[in-house]
């Protein structure tokens, strides 16, 4: 029996859709395990998705790739960041207020729901180790740079008030007090939880940013502008 071109196209389309559904089912199954705090296992994800282990490995030959995608889905990170960006913009042009809004909306969420974010951090570490036998130029980034995008939005009102190179210096410094690494430092290194962890995060964010603004001459709190006084 010979299939027409249209029938072949429909058959191929059906196969593509089936593959997409199977892949999505594996990621959702793995995300469910992440939310439960279960250790990563491709066979466990296959069992949860009701597909064979061999099929699962055809879609994800490396467990690290599956768990990286599953961790992102479990955290619903894109939705969290969208909401955070709206809160940042609603905070006006005060960069301190914008930074605190970002800290509460992003790192605060990580402090409240630690398991999937810890799994996300674990996936990044595993990807880093997996690439160490490759030349540096061939290694893929283990992080997507989301915190840098968010911190640039936080600091947007500073554009034009400081040189661009200094603007980027502040963005990079802000990366130390945001994201999963900051949340892990608060909980694991400092042993803080809940409101105490958030208060310390806000202190660090505010002090870092205020210090940067004073050093760069973008803010001079509680003292007159010496250059203006000298002109008088």
Short mmCIF file of C-alpha atoms in Angstrom, two decimals:
data_model
loop_
_atom_site.label_atom_id
_atom_site.label_comp_id
_atom_site.label_asym_id
_atom_site.label_seq_id
_atom_site.Cartn_x
_atom_site.Cartn_y
_atom_site.Cartn_z
CA UNK A 1 0.00 0.00 0.00
CA UNK A 2 1.40 3.35 -1.08
CA UNK A 3 0.66 6.40 1.04
CA UNK A 4 -0.07 9.72 -0.59
CA UNK A 5 2.12 12.74 0.17
CA UNK A 6 -0.63 14.16 2.39
CA UNK A 7 -0.98 10.89 4.29
CA UNK A 8 2.80 10.71 4.79
CA UNK A 9 2.78 14.27 6.10
CA UNK A 10 -0.03 13.49 8.53
CA UNK A 11 1.75 10.34 9.70
CA UNK A 12 5.01 12.19 10.28
CA UNK A 13 3.16 14.99 12.07
CA UNK A 14 1.52 12.44 14.34
CA UNK A 15 4.91 10.95 15.19
CA UNK A 16 6.35 14.39 15.99
CA UNK A 17 3.38 15.15 18.24
CA UNK A 18 3.74 11.80 19.99
CA UNK A 19 7.44 12.39 20.60
CA UNK A 20 6.67 15.83 22.00
CA UNK A 21 4.02 14.37 24.32
CA UNK A 22 6.38 11.63 25.52
CA UNK A 23 9.15 14.13 26.19
CA UNK A 24 6.78 16.45 28.05
CA UNK A 25 5.50 13.53 30.12
CA UNK A 26 9.05 12.60 31.14
CA UNK A 27 9.86 16.17 32.15
CA UNK A 28 6.62 16.53 34.12
CA UNK A 29 7.23 13.19 35.84
CA UNK A 30 10.75 14.24 36.78
CA UNK A 31 9.44 17.62 37.99
CA UNK A 32 7.00 15.79 40.26
CA UNK A 33 9.90 13.83 41.74
CA UNK A 34 11.85 17.06 42.22
CA UNK A 35 8.94 18.61 44.13
CA UNK A 36 8.88 15.52 46.35
CA UNK A 37 12.59 15.85 47.07
CA UNK A 38 13.33 12.48 45.45
CA UNK A 39 16.88 11.82 44.19
CA UNK A 40 17.23 12.07 40.40
CA UNK A 41 16.78 8.82 38.47
CA UNK A 42 15.83 8.37 34.82
CA UNK A 43 14.22 4.96 35.55
CA UNK A 44 12.07 6.53 38.28
CA UNK A 45 10.98 9.31 35.89
CA UNK A 46 10.18 6.69 33.23
CA UNK A 47 8.07 4.72 35.71
CA UNK A 48 6.20 7.87 36.76
CA UNK A 49 5.58 8.80 33.10
CA UNK A 50 4.48 5.22 32.23
CA UNK A 51 7.11 4.81 29.51
CA UNK A 52 9.90 2.28 29.21
CA UNK A 53 13.36 3.06 30.56
CA UNK A 54 14.81 2.51 27.08
CA UNK A 55 12.41 5.10 25.69
CA UNK A 56 13.33 7.56 28.42
CA UNK A 57 17.02 7.25 27.62
CA UNK A 58 16.31 7.90 23.94
CA UNK A 59 14.93 11.31 24.92
CA UNK A 60 17.48 12.05 27.64
CA UNK A 61 20.77 10.23 27.22
CA UNK A 62 22.17 12.11 30.23
CA UNK A 63 20.31 12.28 33.52
CA UNK A 64 21.69 15.80 34.08
CA UNK A 65 19.76 17.11 31.06
CA UNK A 66 16.47 15.68 32.28
CA UNK A 67 16.88 17.01 35.80
CA UNK A 68 17.91 20.46 34.60
CA UNK A 69 14.67 20.77 32.63
CA UNK A 70 12.61 19.17 35.38
CA UNK A 71 14.00 21.53 38.01
CA UNK A 72 13.10 24.55 35.91
CA UNK A 73 9.57 23.24 35.47
CA UNK A 74 9.23 22.41 39.16
CA UNK A 75 10.21 25.93 40.20
CA UNK A 76 8.06 27.61 37.51
CA UNK A 77 10.98 30.04 37.40
CA UNK A 78 9.85 31.98 34.35
CA UNK A 79 6.53 32.86 35.98
CA UNK A 80 8.34 33.82 39.19
CA UNK A 81 10.65 36.14 37.28
CA UNK A 82 7.79 37.69 35.32
CA UNK A 83 6.04 38.53 38.58
CA UNK A 84 9.29 39.82 40.07
CA UNK A 85 9.89 42.11 37.12
CA UNK A 86 6.41 43.59 37.51
CA UNK A 87 7.08 44.25 41.19
CA UNK A 88 10.41 45.86 40.38
CA UNK A 89 8.82 48.24 37.88
CA UNK A 90 6.05 49.05 40.36
CA UNK A 91 8.68 50.14 42.90
CA UNK A 92 9.45 53.31 40.93
CA UNK A 93 12.90 54.76 40.28
CA UNK A 94 14.43 54.20 43.73
CA UNK A 95 17.01 51.47 43.06
CA UNK A 96 17.11 50.46 46.73
CA UNK A 97 13.35 49.84 46.71
CA UNK A 98 13.66 48.01 43.39
CA UNK A 99 16.45 45.80 44.76
CA UNK A 100 14.42 44.92 47.84
CA UNK A 101 11.41 44.06 45.67
CA UNK A 102 13.60 41.73 43.61
CA UNK A 103 15.07 40.10 46.72
CA UNK A 104 11.64 39.39 48.19
CA UNK A 105 10.12 38.14 44.92
CA UNK A 106 12.97 35.92 43.72
CA UNK A 107 15.37 34.87 46.48
CA UNK A 108 12.51 35.02 48.99
CA UNK A 109 10.62 32.48 46.89
CA UNK A 110 13.69 30.25 46.92
CA UNK A 111 13.87 30.45 50.70
CA UNK A 112 10.21 29.49 51.00
CA UNK A 113 10.32 26.54 48.58
CA UNK A 114 13.84 25.16 48.82
CA UNK A 115 13.66 21.65 47.37
CA UNK A 116 13.20 22.43 43.64
CA UNK A 117 15.69 25.30 43.75
CA UNK A 118 18.28 23.14 45.45
CA UNK A 119 17.74 20.56 42.72
CA UNK A 120 18.25 23.33 40.15
CA UNK A 121 21.56 24.25 41.80
CA UNK A 122 22.55 20.58 41.87
CA UNK A 123 21.82 20.24 38.16
CA UNK A 124 24.04 23.23 37.40
CA UNK A 125 26.90 21.71 39.40
CA UNK A 126 26.49 18.34 37.69
CA UNK A 127 26.56 19.99 34.26
CA UNK A 128 29.74 21.82 35.26
CA UNK A 129 31.49 18.61 36.31
CA UNK A 130 30.25 16.75 33.22
CA UNK A 131 32.00 19.25 30.94
CA UNK A 132 35.40 19.34 32.61
CA UNK A 133 36.97 16.95 30.09
CA UNK A 134 35.98 19.28 27.23
CA UNK A 135 38.03 22.26 25.98
CA UNK A 136 36.83 25.51 27.63
CA UNK A 137 35.61 26.90 24.30
CA UNK A 138 33.26 23.92 23.85
CA UNK A 139 31.64 24.04 27.30
CA UNK A 140 28.05 25.25 27.47
CA UNK A 141 27.07 27.77 30.15
CA UNK A 142 25.65 26.04 33.24
CA UNK A 143 23.49 29.06 34.12
CA UNK A 144 21.17 31.04 31.86
CA UNK A 145 22.09 34.47 33.25
CA UNK A 146 18.60 35.22 34.57
CA UNK A 147 19.86 37.03 37.67
CA UNK A 148 21.95 39.36 35.52
CA UNK A 149 18.88 40.26 33.46
CA UNK A 150 16.88 40.91 36.64
CA UNK A 151 19.64 42.99 38.24
CA UNK A 152 19.98 45.13 35.13
CA UNK A 153 16.27 45.83 35.39
CA UNK A 154 16.67 46.71 39.08
CA UNK A 155 19.43 49.19 38.27
CA UNK A 156 17.89 50.63 35.10
CA UNK A 157 17.24 54.07 36.71
CA UNK A 158 21.03 54.42 37.14
CA UNK A 159 21.73 54.31 33.41
CA UNK A 160 23.18 57.63 32.36
CA UNK A 161 24.09 58.63 35.91
CA UNK A 162 27.18 56.40 36.07
CA UNK A 163 29.51 55.20 33.28
CA UNK A 164 28.32 52.03 31.56
CA UNK A 165 31.35 50.09 32.81
CA UNK A 166 30.49 51.02 36.39
CA UNK A 167 26.83 50.15 35.80
CA UNK A 168 27.91 46.64 34.81
CA UNK A 169 30.22 46.42 37.84
CA UNK A 170 27.25 47.03 40.12
CA UNK A 171 25.17 44.46 38.19
CA UNK A 172 27.88 41.85 38.73
CA UNK A 173 28.24 42.69 42.42
CA UNK A 174 24.48 42.41 42.89
CA UNK A 175 24.74 38.87 41.56
CA UNK A 176 26.42 37.89 44.83
CA UNK A 177 23.31 38.70 46.87
CA UNK A 178 20.69 37.22 44.56
CA UNK A 179 19.63 33.82 43.25
CA UNK A 180 20.07 30.29 44.53
CA UNK A 181 23.65 30.87 45.68
CA UNK A 182 22.56 33.65 48.05
CA UNK A 183 19.71 31.50 49.36
CA UNK A 184 22.08 28.59 50.01
CA UNK A 185 24.57 30.87 51.79
CA UNK A 186 21.82 32.13 54.08
CA UNK A 187 20.45 28.71 54.94
CA UNK A 188 23.50 26.42 54.82
CA UNK A 189 26.49 28.63 55.63
CA UNK A 190 24.74 30.95 58.10
CA UNK A 191 22.05 28.62 59.40
CA UNK A 192 19.26 31.16 58.93
CA UNK A 193 15.62 30.52 58.07
CA UNK A 194 12.42 32.47 57.49
CA UNK A 195 12.23 36.14 58.43
CA UNK A 196 15.78 36.20 59.81
CA UNK A 197 17.19 34.95 56.50
CA UNK A 198 15.17 37.52 54.57
CA UNK A 199 16.21 40.36 56.90
CA UNK A 200 19.88 39.45 56.41
CA UNK A 201 19.43 39.28 52.64
CA UNK A 202 17.82 42.73 52.60
CA UNK A 203 20.62 44.14 54.77
CA UNK A 204 23.29 42.76 52.45
CA UNK A 205 21.47 43.98 49.34
CA UNK A 206 20.94 47.48 50.74
CA UNK A 207 24.46 47.87 52.12
CA UNK A 208 26.11 46.61 48.94
CA UNK A 209 24.07 48.89 46.73
CA UNK A 210 24.38 51.98 48.93
CA UNK A 211 28.15 51.48 49.18
CA UNK A 212 28.45 51.20 45.42
CA UNK A 213 26.38 54.35 44.85
CA UNK A 214 28.43 56.38 47.34
CA UNK A 215 31.76 55.18 45.94
CA UNK A 216 30.72 56.01 42.38
CA UNK A 217 29.34 59.41 43.35
CA UNK A 218 25.79 58.51 42.40
CA UNK A 219 24.59 59.12 45.96
CA UNK A 220 26.00 61.20 48.82
CA UNK A 221 23.73 60.65 51.81
CA UNK A 222 23.81 62.99 54.83
CA UNK A 223 26.61 65.20 53.57
CA UNK A 224 26.80 68.23 51.26
CA UNK A 225 28.14 68.03 47.75
CA UNK A 226 31.71 69.22 48.23
CA UNK A 227 32.12 70.24 44.60
CA UNK A 228 29.03 72.44 44.78
CA UNK A 229 30.21 73.96 48.09
CA UNK A 230 33.65 74.70 46.60
CA UNK A 231 32.09 76.57 43.66
CA UNK A 232 30.28 78.83 46.11
#
